[in-house]
Coordinates of C-alpha atoms and ligand atoms in Angstrom, one line a residue:
X1 CA -1.0 14.6 -5.4
X2 CA 0.1 12.6 -2.9
X3 CA 3.9 10.6 -2.6
X4 CA 1.9 7.2 -3.3
X5 CA 0.5 8.4 -6.3
X6 CA 3.4 10.3 -7.4
X7 CA 4.9 6.8 -8.4
X8 CA 1.6 5.6 -9.8
X9 CA 2.2 3.5 -12.9
X10 CA -1.8 2.3 -13.3
X11 CA -2.5 1.9 -17.0
X12 CA 1.5 2.3 -17.8
X13 CA 2.5 -0.9 -20.4
X14 CA 5.9 -2.2 -19.1
X15 CA 8.3 -4.8 -20.4
X16 CA 11.6 -5.9 -19.0
X17 CA 14.1 -8.1 -20.9
X18 CA 16.0 -10.5 -17.9
X19 CA 13.0 -10.8 -16.7
X20 CA 12.0 -14.0 -15.2
X21 CA 15.0 -13.1 -12.6
X22 CA 17.0 -12.0 -10.3
X23 CA 16.8 -8.2 -11.3
X24 CA 14.4 -8.0 -14.3
X25 CA 12.1 -10.4 -12.1
X26 CA 12.2 -8.0 -8.7
X27 CA 11.8 -4.7 -11.4
X28 CA 8.4 -6.7 -13.1
X29 CA 6.9 -7.4 -9.8
X30 CA 7.5 -3.5 -8.0
X31 CA 6.6 -2.7 -12.0
X32 CA 3.3 -4.2 -11.1
X33 CA 2.9 -3.7 -7.6
X34 CA 2.5 0.0 -8.4
X35 CA 0.0 -0.8 -10.6
X36 CA 0.8 -2.1 -14.5
X37 CA 1.0 -4.4 -16.5
X38 CA 4.6 -6.0 -17.5
X39 CA 5.6 -8.7 -20.0
X40 CA 8.5 -10.5 -19.1
X41 CA 10.7 -10.8 -21.7
X42 CA 13.3 -14.0 -21.4
X43 CA 15.3 -16.8 -22.9
X44 CA 14.3 -19.5 -20.8
X45 CA 10.4 -20.1 -21.4
X46 CA 9.4 -21.6 -18.4
X47 CA 11.2 -19.9 -15.9
X48 CA 9.7 -16.3 -17.8
X49 CA 6.1 -18.5 -17.4
X50 CA 6.5 -19.1 -14.4
X51 CA 7.3 -15.9 -13.1
X52 CA 4.3 -14.7 -14.7
X53 CA 2.0 -16.5 -13.0
X54 CA 3.4 -15.5 -10.2
X55 CA 2.4 -12.4 -11.4
X56 CA -1.1 -12.9 -13.2
X57 CA -1.4 -14.6 -9.5
X58 CA -1.2 -10.6 -7.8
X59 CA -3.9 -9.9 -10.5
X60 CA -2.1 -7.6 -12.9
X61 CA -1.9 -8.2 -16.9
X62 CA 1.7 -10.3 -17.7
X63 CA 2.7 -12.7 -20.5
X64 CA 6.3 -14.0 -21.4
X65 CA 7.6 -13.2 -24.9
X66 CA 10.9 -16.0 -25.4
X67 CA 13.5 -12.9 -27.2
X68 CA 17.0 -12.4 -27.4
X69 CA 18.4 -9.6 -26.8
X70 CA 20.5 -10.3 -29.5
X71 CA 19.2 -10.4 -32.5
X72 CA 17.5 -7.7 -34.1
X73 CA 14.8 -10.1 -36.2
X74 CA 13.9 -11.4 -32.4
X75 CA 13.8 -8.2 -30.8
X76 CA 11.4 -6.0 -33.1
X77 CA 8.6 -9.2 -32.8
X78 CA 9.2 -9.4 -29.3
X79 CA 7.7 -5.0 -29.2
X80 CA 4.9 -5.9 -32.0
X81 CA 3.7 -8.6 -29.3
X82 CA 3.7 -6.9 -25.7
X83 CA 1.8 -3.2 -28.9
X84 CA -0.2 -6.2 -29.5
X85 CA -0.8 -8.2 -25.8
X86 CA -0.9 -4.3 -24.2
X87 CA -1.6 -1.7 -26.9
X88 CA 1.3 0.3 -26.3
X89 CA 4.8 0.3 -24.4
X90 CA 5.4 2.9 -21.8
X91 CA 8.3 1.4 -19.6
X92 CA 11.1 -0.4 -21.0
X93 CA 13.6 -1.9 -18.7
X94 CA 16.7 -3.5 -20.7
X95 CA 18.0 -5.6 -18.2
X96 CA 19.4 -8.8 -19.8
X97 CA 23.0 -9.5 -18.9
X98 CA 25.3 -12.2 -18.4
X99 CA 29.5 -11.9 -17.3
X100 CA 32.5 -13.8 -18.1
X101 CA 35.3 -13.8 -16.1
X102 CA 39.0 -14.2 -18.6
X103 CA 41.7 -12.1 -19.0
X104 CA 41.6 -9.6 -21.3
X105 CA 45.3 -11.9 -22.5
X106 CA 43.6 -15.1 -22.9
X107 CA 39.9 -14.1 -23.6
X108 CA 38.5 -16.1 -27.0
X109 CA 37.2 -13.4 -29.6
X110 CA 33.4 -15.9 -28.9
X111 CA 33.4 -14.7 -24.8
X112 CA 34.1 -10.9 -26.4
X113 CA 31.0 -11.2 -28.3
X114 CA 29.3 -12.3 -26.5
X115 CA 28.9 -10.3 -23.6
X116 CA 28.9 -6.6 -26.0
X117 CA 26.3 -8.3 -28.1
X118 CA 24.2 -9.0 -25.0
X119 CA 25.0 -6.5 -22.5
X120 CA 25.8 -3.2 -25.1
X121 CA 24.2 -4.4 -28.2
X122 CA 21.3 -5.6 -27.0
X123 CA 20.9 -3.2 -24.7
X124 CA 20.9 -1.0 -28.1
X125 CA 18.3 -2.9 -29.9
X126 CA 15.9 -3.3 -27.4
X127 CA 15.9 0.9 -27.0
X128 CA 15.6 0.7 -30.4
X129 CA 12.5 -1.2 -30.5
X130 CA 10.3 0.6 -28.7
X131 CA 11.8 3.7 -29.2
X132 CA 10.2 3.9 -32.3
X133 CA 7.1 3.1 -29.7
X134 CA 7.9 5.6 -27.7
X135 CA 9.1 7.9 -30.4
X136 CA 5.3 8.3 -32.0
X137 CA 3.4 8.6 -28.9
X138 CA 6.1 11.2 -27.6
X139 CA 6.7 9.2 -24.0
X140 CA 8.0 7.4 -22.6
X141 CA 10.4 5.9 -19.9
X142 CA 13.5 3.8 -20.9
X143 CA 16.2 2.5 -18.4
X144 CA 18.8 0.3 -19.0
X145 CA 20.7 -1.5 -16.4
X146 CA 24.5 -0.5 -16.3
X147 CA 26.7 -1.2 -13.5
X148 CA 29.3 0.2 -11.7
X149 CA 31.4 -1.8 -13.0
X150 CA 31.2 1.4 -16.2
X151 CA 32.1 3.2 -13.4
X152 CA 35.0 1.0 -12.8
X153 CA 37.3 -2.2 -11.9
X154 CA 36.4 -4.8 -10.2
X155 CA 38.9 -7.2 -8.7
X156 CA 39.7 -9.8 -8.6
X157 CA 37.9 -11.0 -11.0
X158 CA 39.2 -11.1 -14.7
X159 CA 35.7 -9.2 -17.1
X160 CA 37.7 -6.7 -19.2
X161 CA 34.4 -6.5 -21.6
X162 CA 31.5 -6.6 -19.1
X163 CA 33.7 -3.5 -17.5
X164 CA 33.8 -2.6 -21.4
X165 CA 30.3 -3.4 -21.9
X166 CA 28.8 -1.7 -19.2
X167 CA 30.9 1.7 -19.6
X168 CA 29.1 1.3 -23.2
X169 CA 25.5 1.9 -21.8
X170 CA 26.4 4.4 -19.4
X171 CA 26.9 6.7 -23.1
X172 CA 24.5 5.1 -25.3
X173 CA 21.6 5.9 -22.5
X174 CA 23.4 9.8 -22.3
X175 CA 22.8 9.5 -27.0
X176 CA 20.0 8.7 -26.8
X177 CA 18.0 10.6 -24.1
X178 CA 19.9 13.7 -26.0
X179 CA 18.7 11.9 -29.4
X180 CA 14.9 11.5 -28.0
X181 CA 14.8 14.2 -25.4
X182 CA 12.8 16.2 -27.9
X183 CA 10.8 13.8 -28.6
X184 CA 9.3 13.4 -24.5
X185 CA 11.5 9.6 -24.1
X186 CA 13.5 9.9 -22.1
X187 CA 16.2 7.4 -21.5
X188 CA 18.2 6.3 -18.2
X189 CA 20.3 3.7 -16.2
X190 CA 21.1 2.4 -13.4
X191 CA 24.2 1.5 -11.6
X192 CA 24.2 -1.6 -9.7
X193 CA 26.5 -2.6 -7.0
X194 CA 27.0 -6.1 -5.9
X195 CA 23.4 -7.5 -6.0
X196 CA 23.1 -11.0 -4.3
X197 CA 21.6 -13.7 -7.4
X198 CA 22.0 -16.3 -9.7
X199 CA 24.9 -13.2 -11.9
X200 CA 27.4 -12.9 -8.4
X201 CA 25.9 -16.8 -6.5
X202 CA 27.8 -18.2 -8.8
X203 CA 31.2 -16.2 -8.9
X204 CA 30.6 -17.2 -5.0
X205 CA 34.8 -17.6 -4.1
X206 CA 34.9 -13.4 -4.5
X207 CA 32.5 -12.4 -2.4
X208 CA 34.3 -12.6 1.1
X209 CA 36.4 -9.9 -0.7
X210 CA 33.3 -8.6 -2.2
X211 CA 31.7 -7.5 0.6
X212 CA 34.6 -6.8 2.4
X213 CA 35.6 -3.9 0.0
X214 CA 32.1 -2.7 0.2
X215 CA 31.6 0.1 2.1
X216 CA 29.0 -1.3 4.2
X217 CA 29.8 -4.5 4.3
X218 CA 27.3 -6.8 2.4
X219 CA 26.1 -7.0 -1.0
X220 CA 22.8 -5.4 -2.4
X221 CA 19.7 -7.4 -2.3
X222 CA 17.3 -6.9 -6.0
X223 CA 14.8 -5.3 -4.5
X224 CA 17.2 -2.7 -3.2
X225 CA 17.6 -1.6 -7.2
X226 CA 13.0 -1.9 -6.9
X227 CA 11.6 2.1 -5.6
X228 CA 14.9 3.9 -8.0
X229 CA 13.8 2.0 -10.6
X230 CA 9.8 2.6 -9.8
X231 CA 11.0 6.4 -9.8
X232 CA 12.6 6.3 -12.6
X233 CA 9.9 4.9 -15.3
X234 CA 7.4 7.3 -13.0
X235 CA 6.0 10.9 -14.2
X236 CA 7.2 11.5 -11.1
X237 CA 10.6 11.2 -13.2
X238 CA 9.5 14.1 -15.5
X239 CA 12.1 16.1 -15.6
X240 CA 15.3 13.5 -14.4
X241 CA 16.6 12.1 -18.3
X242 CA 20.5 10.7 -18.6
X243 CA 21.2 9.8 -15.3
X244 CA 23.1 7.4 -14.1
X245 CA 22.0 5.8 -10.9
X246 CA 24.6 4.6 -8.8
X247 CA 23.6 2.1 -6.2
X248 CA 26.4 0.5 -4.3
X249 CA 26.6 0.6 -1.1
X250 CA 29.7 3.1 -1.6
X251 CA 31.8 1.0 -2.9
X252 CA 32.9 3.6 -6.4
X253 CA 33.7 5.8 -3.5
X254 CA 36.2 4.5 -2.5
Ligands
NDP1 P1 19.8 -13.5 -13.7 O1 21.3 -13.3 -14.7 O2 19.3 -13.7 -12.9 O3 19.8 -12.4 -15.0 C1 19.4 -12.1 -15.9 C2 18.8 -12.5 -17.4 O4 19.4 -12.1 -18.7 C3 18.5 -14.0 -17.3 O5 17.1 -14.8 -17.2 C4 19.0 -14.6 -18.4 O6 19.0 -16.0 -19.4 C5 18.8 -13.4 -19.7 N1 19.6 -13.0 -20.4 C6 21.0 -13.3 -21.1 N2 21.2 -13.6 -21.4 C7 20.5 -12.8 -22.1 C8 19.6 -12.1 -24.3 N3 20.8 -12.9 -25.6 N4 18.2 -13.2 -24.5 C9 16.9 -12.2 -23.1 N5 17.4 -12.0 -22.5 C10 18.4 -12.9 -22.0 O7 22.0 -11.4 -13.3 P2 21.4 -10.4 -12.5 O8 18.8 -10.5 -12.6 O9 22.4 -9.8 -11.4 O10 21.8 -9.0 -13.9 C11 21.0 -8.9 -15.2 C12 21.8 -7.3 -15.4 O11 21.8 -6.6 -13.8 C13 22.6 -7.8 -15.8 O12 22.5 -6.2 -17.1 C14 23.8 -7.7 -15.2 O13 25.0 -7.3 -15.6 C15 23.4 -6.7 -14.1 N6 25.0 -6.9 -12.9 C16 24.5 -6.6 -12.2 C17 24.2 -6.6 -10.3 C18 24.3 -8.4 -10.2 O14 25.6 -8.3 -9.3 N7 24.6 -9.4 -10.0 C19 25.7 -5.6 -10.3 C20 25.4 -5.0 -11.6 C21 24.3 -5.1 -12.7 P3 18.8 -17.1 -18.7 O15 19.7 -16.7 -17.5 O16 18.5 -18.1 -19.0 O17 20.3 -16.5 -19.2

């Protein structure tokens, strides 16, 4: 098999949560370019529909599904809708996430809960629902978005809930990989360093210090994650499960 075919996603059916913008949208475009049909799952249907228009303009079968990943009924309905439209699910990119910067000692219960609910429980719910489809057919690739924040404590901004949620995503990924290995379902995660998206750009005051702390002296771009995501989604990653791929310009090395 040639190198291009190795990474082919032709015929595969995917969904991407948080797919309307940022890392999720970039991944959706890459999955589509590799041949997959892609559902954009997000909260804001205006942005999700715009991403779908972009995908369709490239000849890709796509749909937008409104879903709050913290709501189990929403998640189950989203999976049913994707299966109804595409026939099955081969690739689940569980990527929706938020960050709230509050000092631990004054952080509200609501802020803590919101971050954990979206970043950790949301990934469990979407992975569980996609996993049920994949276990049924003994095949599938689940990719979760963790973060280098699951490995290190970011500075100077306070974000204990975010860091804890992402460490949880890494261990959840490993746990699901082990539980579902007998069913042919692979579960991996990526741990990006600082990437230029709405999430980081809204905290622009910290960008110079983040860049200074990164050995490559810059933030990454969403497109710099997509080759890894296509690999993890593809059959060429057949023996790759339970791994966390750190893509951070060497931030966590120092
Ligand atoms: P963005 O804010 O650009 O995108 C996140 C998307 O998730 C938005 O479209 C957002 O919708 C959506 N979303 C938020 N809450 C929910 C929810 N409850 N249900 C469904 N969708 C939701 O951020 P990024 O692209 O940067 O982040 C994507 C992932 O990458 C996150 O998990 C983030 O933690 C992770 N990450 C990001 C890094 C970075 O430096 N940017 C570094 C490491 C990890 P809306 O805007 O309408 O709220």
